PDB file of C-alpha atoms in Angstrom:
ATOM      1  CA  UNK F  19      15.444  -9.014 -21.318  1.00 66.00           C
ATOM      2  CA  UNK F  20      13.345  -5.911 -22.881  1.00 77.00           C
ATOM      3  CA  UNK F  21      11.625  -8.561 -25.473  1.00 84.00           C
ATOM      4  CA  UNK F  22      10.064 -10.462 -22.318  1.00 81.00           C
ATOM      5  CA  UNK F  23       9.089  -7.000 -20.499  1.00 79.00           C
ATOM      6  CA  UNK F  24       7.416  -5.368 -23.978  1.00 82.00           C
ATOM      7  CA  UNK F  25       5.737  -9.210 -23.798  1.00 83.00           C
ATOM      8  CA  UNK F  26       4.830  -9.236 -20.310  1.00 83.00           C
ATOM      9  CA  UNK F  27       2.980  -5.313 -21.239  1.00 84.00           C
ATOM     10  CA  UNK F  28       1.520  -6.180 -23.973  1.00 85.00           C
ATOM     11  CA  UNK F  29      -0.236  -9.088 -22.141  1.00 89.00           C
ATOM     12  CA  UNK F  30      -2.408  -6.427 -20.101  1.00 93.00           C
ATOM     13  CA  UNK F  31      -1.005  -3.123 -20.616  1.00 95.00           C
ATOM     14  CA  UNK F  32      -3.982  -1.846 -17.720  1.00 96.00           C
ATOM     15  CA  UNK F  33      -3.405  -4.931 -14.491  1.00 96.00           C
ATOM     16  CA  UNK F  34       0.986  -4.967 -15.790  1.00 95.00           C
ATOM     17  CA  UNK F  35       1.421  -0.929 -15.544  1.00 97.00           C
ATOM     18  CA  UNK F  36      -0.465  -1.041 -11.781  1.00 97.00           C
ATOM     19  CA  UNK F  37       1.124  -4.261 -10.256  1.00 97.00           C
ATOM     20  CA  UNK F  38       4.421  -1.975 -11.710  1.00 97.00           C
ATOM     21  CA  UNK F  39       3.104   0.906  -9.396  1.00 97.00           C
ATOM     22  CA  UNK F  40       2.528  -1.414  -6.592  1.00 96.00           C
ATOM     23  CA  UNK F  41       5.636  -3.557  -6.362  1.00 96.00           C
ATOM     24  CA  UNK F  42       8.142  -0.604  -6.820  1.00 97.00           C
ATOM     25  CA  UNK F  43       5.839   1.154  -4.422  1.00 96.00           C
ATOM     26  CA  UNK F  44       6.795  -2.135  -2.176  1.00 95.00           C
ATOM     27  CA  UNK F  45       9.997  -1.730  -2.574  1.00 95.00           C
ATOM     28  CA  UNK F  46      10.457   1.762  -1.684  1.00 95.00           C
ATOM     29  CA  UNK F  47       8.670   1.340   1.700  1.00 92.00           C
ATOM     30  CA  UNK F  48      10.733  -1.532   2.432  1.00 93.00           C
ATOM     31  CA  UNK F  49      13.610   0.377   1.671  1.00 92.00           C
ATOM     32  CA  UNK F  50      12.413   4.005   3.544  1.00 91.00           C
ATOM     33  CA  UNK F  51      11.420   1.082   6.436  1.00 86.00           C
ATOM     34  CA  UNK F  52      15.078   0.109   6.181  1.00 89.00           C
ATOM     35  CA  UNK F  53      16.874   3.727   6.457  1.00 92.00           C
ATOM     36  CA  UNK F  54      14.668   5.328   8.908  1.00 86.00           C
ATOM     37  CA  UNK F  55      14.153   2.137  11.413  1.00 83.00           C
ATOM     38  CA  UNK F  56      18.201   1.004  10.751  1.00 86.00           C
ATOM     39  CA  UNK F  57      16.831  -3.418  10.582  1.00 84.00           C
ATOM     40  CA  UNK F  58      15.610  -4.952   7.218  1.00 84.00           C
ATOM     41  CA  UNK F  59      11.479  -5.671   7.840  1.00 80.00           C
ATOM     42  CA  UNK F  60      10.348  -8.241   5.197  1.00 83.00           C
ATOM     43  CA  UNK F  61       7.365  -7.629   6.001  1.00 80.00           C
ATOM     44  CA  UNK F  62       7.148  -4.243   4.441  1.00 77.00           C
ATOM     45  CA  UNK F  63       7.338  -5.285   1.057  1.00 81.00           C
ATOM     46  CA  UNK F  64       3.249  -6.986   1.509  1.00 81.00           C
ATOM     47  CA  UNK F  65       2.205  -5.298   4.303  1.00 77.00           C
ATOM     48  CA  UNK F  66      -0.480  -2.204   4.099  1.00 76.00           C
ATOM     49  CA  UNK F  67       0.419   1.606   5.751  1.00 76.00           C
ATOM     50  CA  UNK F  68       3.793   3.134   5.438  1.00 81.00           C
ATOM     51  CA  UNK F  69       5.441   5.430   2.802  1.00 87.00           C
ATOM     52  CA  UNK F  70       5.110   5.940   0.206  1.00 93.00           C
ATOM     53  CA  UNK F  71       1.460   4.217  -0.612  1.00 92.00           C
ATOM     54  CA  UNK F  72       1.241   1.050  -1.961  1.00 92.00           C
ATOM     55  CA  UNK F  73      -2.389   1.405  -3.193  1.00 92.00           C
ATOM     56  CA  UNK F  74      -2.318   4.685  -4.465  1.00 95.00           C
ATOM     57  CA  UNK F  75       0.560   4.338  -6.458  1.00 97.00           C
ATOM     58  CA  UNK F  76      -1.434   1.233  -7.548  1.00 97.00           C
ATOM     59  CA  UNK F  77      -4.439   3.582  -9.132  1.00 98.00           C
ATOM     60  CA  UNK F  78      -2.630   6.396  -9.295  1.00 98.00           C
ATOM     61  CA  UNK F  79      -0.648   4.377 -12.399  1.00 98.00           C
ATOM     62  CA  UNK F  80      -3.750   2.386 -13.997  1.00 98.00           C
ATOM     63  CA  UNK F  81      -5.284   5.926 -14.107  1.00 98.00           C
ATOM     64  CA  UNK F  82      -2.078   6.938 -16.208  1.00 98.00           C
ATOM     65  CA  UNK F  83      -2.248   4.294 -18.068  1.00 97.00           C
ATOM     66  CA  UNK F  84      -5.594   4.379 -18.648  1.00 98.00           C
ATOM     67  CA  UNK F  85      -5.932   7.829 -19.851  1.00 98.00           C
ATOM     68  CA  UNK F  86      -2.367   7.324 -21.797  1.00 97.00           C
ATOM     69  CA  UNK F  87      -4.604   3.965 -23.537  1.00 96.00           C
ATOM     70  CA  UNK F  88      -7.712   5.024 -23.545  1.00 97.00           C
ATOM     71  CA  UNK F  89      -7.707   8.602 -23.587  1.00 96.00           C
ATOM     72  CA  UNK F  90      -8.992  10.755 -20.908  1.00 96.00           C
ATOM     73  CA  UNK F  91     -12.567  10.411 -22.500  1.00 97.00           C
ATOM     74  CA  UNK F  92     -12.962   6.862 -22.142  1.00 97.00           C
ATOM     75  CA  UNK F  93     -15.387   4.733 -19.909  1.00 98.00           C
ATOM     76  CA  UNK F  94     -11.627   3.191 -18.943  1.00 98.00           C
ATOM     77  CA  UNK F  95     -10.387   6.051 -17.581  1.00 98.00           C
ATOM     78  CA  UNK F  96     -13.708   7.462 -15.842  1.00 98.00           C
ATOM     79  CA  UNK F  97     -13.704   4.074 -13.309  1.00 98.00           C
ATOM     80  CA  UNK F  98     -10.384   4.315 -13.318  1.00 98.00           C
ATOM     81  CA  UNK F  99     -10.053   7.870 -11.372  1.00 98.00           C
ATOM     82  CA  UNK F 100     -13.129   6.925  -9.564  1.00 98.00           C
ATOM     83  CA  UNK F 101     -11.457   3.820  -8.510  1.00 97.00           C
ATOM     84  CA  UNK F 102      -8.734   5.946  -6.884  1.00 97.00           C
ATOM     85  CA  UNK F 103     -10.338   8.442  -5.571  1.00 96.00           C
ATOM     86  CA  UNK F 104     -12.144   5.558  -3.356  1.00 95.00           C
ATOM     87  CA  UNK F 105      -8.737   4.015  -2.789  1.00 92.00           C
ATOM     88  CA  UNK F 106      -7.077   7.226  -1.696  1.00 91.00           C
ATOM     89  CA  UNK F 107      -9.917   8.614   0.122  1.00 89.00           C
ATOM     90  CA  UNK F 108     -10.243   4.660   2.289  1.00 85.00           C
ATOM     91  CA  UNK F 109      -7.001   5.038   3.374  1.00 83.00           C
ATOM     92  CA  UNK F 110      -6.631   8.188   4.975  1.00 79.00           C
ATOM     93  CA  UNK F 111     -10.029   8.080   6.560  1.00 72.00           C
ATOM     94  CA  UNK F 112     -11.231   4.508   7.437  1.00 68.00           C
ATOM     95  CA  UNK F 113      -8.046   2.379   7.323  1.00 62.00           C
ATOM     96  CA  UNK F 114      -6.476   5.279   9.140  1.00 62.00           C
ATOM     97  CA  UNK F 115      -8.407   5.263  12.192  1.00 67.00           C
ATOM     98  CA  UNK F 116      -9.168   1.767  12.233  1.00 69.00           C
ATOM     99  CA  UNK F 117      -4.480   1.989  12.640  1.00 64.00           C
ATOM    100  CA  UNK F 118      -5.881   5.015  14.681  1.00 68.00           C
ATOM    101  CA  UNK F 119      -7.988   2.825  16.956  1.00 69.00           C
ATOM    102  CA  UNK F 120      -5.785  -0.696  17.225  1.00 67.00           C
ATOM    103  CA  UNK F 121      -2.330   1.642  18.567  1.00 68.00           C
ATOM    104  CA  UNK F 122      -5.520   2.586  21.781  1.00 71.00           C
ATOM    105  CA  UNK F 123      -6.531  -1.043  22.197  1.00 69.00           C
ATOM    106  CA  UNK F 124      -2.734  -2.417  22.163  1.00 64.00           C
ATOM    107  CA  UNK F 125      -2.269   0.047  25.073  1.00 73.00           C
ATOM    108  CA  UNK F 126      -4.873  -0.819  26.770  1.00 70.00           C
ATOM    109  CA  UNK F 127      -4.646  -4.246  26.234  1.00 68.00           C
ATOM    110  CA  UNK F 128      -1.360  -4.578  27.232  1.00 68.00           C
ATOM    111  CA  UNK F 129      -1.378  -2.612  30.390  1.00 66.00           C
ATOM    112  CA  UNK F 130      -5.105  -5.368  31.231  1.00 64.00           C
ATOM    113  CA  UNK F 131      -3.010  -8.220  30.090  1.00 64.00           C
ATOM    114  CA  UNK F 132       0.402  -6.806  32.316  1.00 61.00           C
ATOM    115  CA  UNK F 133      -1.740  -7.443  35.759  1.00 60.00           C
ATOM    116  CA  UNK F 134      -3.803 -10.686  34.026  1.00 57.00           C
ATOM    117  CA  UNK F 135      -1.332 -12.948  32.546  1.00 58.00           C
ATOM    118  CA  UNK F 136      -0.333 -14.099  36.314  1.00 58.00           C
ATOM    119  CA  UNK F 137      -4.237 -15.115  35.836  1.00 59.00           C
ATOM    120  CA  UNK F 138      -4.875 -16.312  32.956  1.00 57.00           C
ATOM    121  CA  UNK F 139      -1.901 -16.650  30.328  1.00 56.00           C
ATOM    122  CA  UNK F 140      -3.556 -18.896  27.773  1.00 55.00           C
ATOM    123  CA  UNK F 141      -4.600 -14.648  26.166  1.00 54.00           C
ATOM    124  CA  UNK F 142      -0.382 -14.500  25.359  1.00 57.00           C
ATOM    125  CA  UNK F 143       0.768 -11.569  23.868  1.00 60.00           C
ATOM    126  CA  UNK F 144      -2.019 -10.960  21.861  1.00 63.00           C
ATOM    127  CA  UNK F 145      -1.953  -7.657  19.542  1.00 65.00           C
ATOM    128  CA  UNK F 146      -3.730  -5.570  16.578  1.00 57.00           C
ATOM    129  CA  UNK F 147      -2.590  -4.600  13.518  1.00 60.00           C
ATOM    130  CA  UNK F 148      -2.219  -0.791  13.673  1.00 56.00           C
ATOM    131  CA  UNK F 149      -0.255  -0.291   9.676  1.00 61.00           C
ATOM    132  CA  UNK F 150      -3.783  -0.675   8.425  1.00 58.00           C
ATOM    133  CA  UNK F 151      -4.201   2.919   6.873  1.00 67.00           C
ATOM    134  CA  UNK F 152      -1.215   6.219   5.207  1.00 72.00           C
ATOM    135  CA  UNK F 153      -1.381   9.862   6.309  1.00 83.00           C
ATOM    136  CA  UNK F 154      -2.231  12.130   3.798  1.00 85.00           C
ATOM    137  CA  UNK F 155       1.783  12.185   3.042  1.00 88.00           C
ATOM    138  CA  UNK F 156       1.530   8.390   2.144  1.00 90.00           C
ATOM    139  CA  UNK F 157      -0.558   9.033   0.013  1.00 91.00           C
ATOM    140  CA  UNK F 158       0.322  11.602  -2.145  1.00 94.00           C
ATOM    141  CA  UNK F 159       3.333   9.884  -2.309  1.00 95.00           C
ATOM    142  CA  UNK F 160       1.759   6.711  -3.318  1.00 95.00           C
ATOM    143  CA  UNK F 161      -0.465   8.770  -6.249  1.00 96.00           C
ATOM    144  CA  UNK F 162       3.907  10.477  -7.010  1.00 97.00           C
ATOM    145  CA  UNK F 163       5.244   6.863  -7.330  1.00 98.00           C
ATOM    146  CA  UNK F 164       2.202   5.715  -9.533  1.00 98.00           C
ATOM    147  CA  UNK F 165       2.022   8.792 -11.784  1.00 98.00           C
ATOM    148  CA  UNK F 166       5.720   8.197 -12.443  1.00 98.00           C
ATOM    149  CA  UNK F 167       5.596   4.649 -12.803  1.00 97.00           C
ATOM    150  CA  UNK F 168       2.690   5.246 -15.348  1.00 96.00           C
ATOM    151  CA  UNK F 169       4.423   7.923 -17.430  1.00 97.00           C
ATOM    152  CA  UNK F 170       7.719   6.368 -17.745  1.00 95.00           C
ATOM    153  CA  UNK F 171       6.056   2.676 -19.745  1.00 93.00           C
ATOM    154  CA  UNK F 172       5.193   3.437 -22.862  1.00 90.00           C
ATOM    155  CA  UNK F 173       2.154   2.326 -24.321  1.00 87.00           C
ATOM    156  CA  UNK F 174       2.783  -1.161 -26.258  1.00 76.00           C
TER     157      UNK F 174
END
């Protein structure tokens, strides 16, 4: 099995390490959600939002892998670092605000549908997704996971 892993990571080191960061964060997110909510939700394996941020884990693993493989003075490292800053800023900013707006709209829609459902049953139970962004703590958690993965996987 070790040879199989070496083959995967040597094929495209940066991509493999980044995807490992993403997968690790998604598995942790699913486990943490199970512990906190008391029920298994398979959607957490691929869904956005939650602790830790898989977006942050992915780009931070990429940054560390790029620094280790190409040096911190390389263009690859610089591009990775800028990408990481943009992704993490967006996760805490625009995407988080979108989730907050969805919560408010869902409450308004629920109140409105309770009254209108008798007259317009075709509307059904429409809901906007509320977990699309991250708190700063979730982003930090993802960054820690990504950095750890980036350092744990050896450069081949």
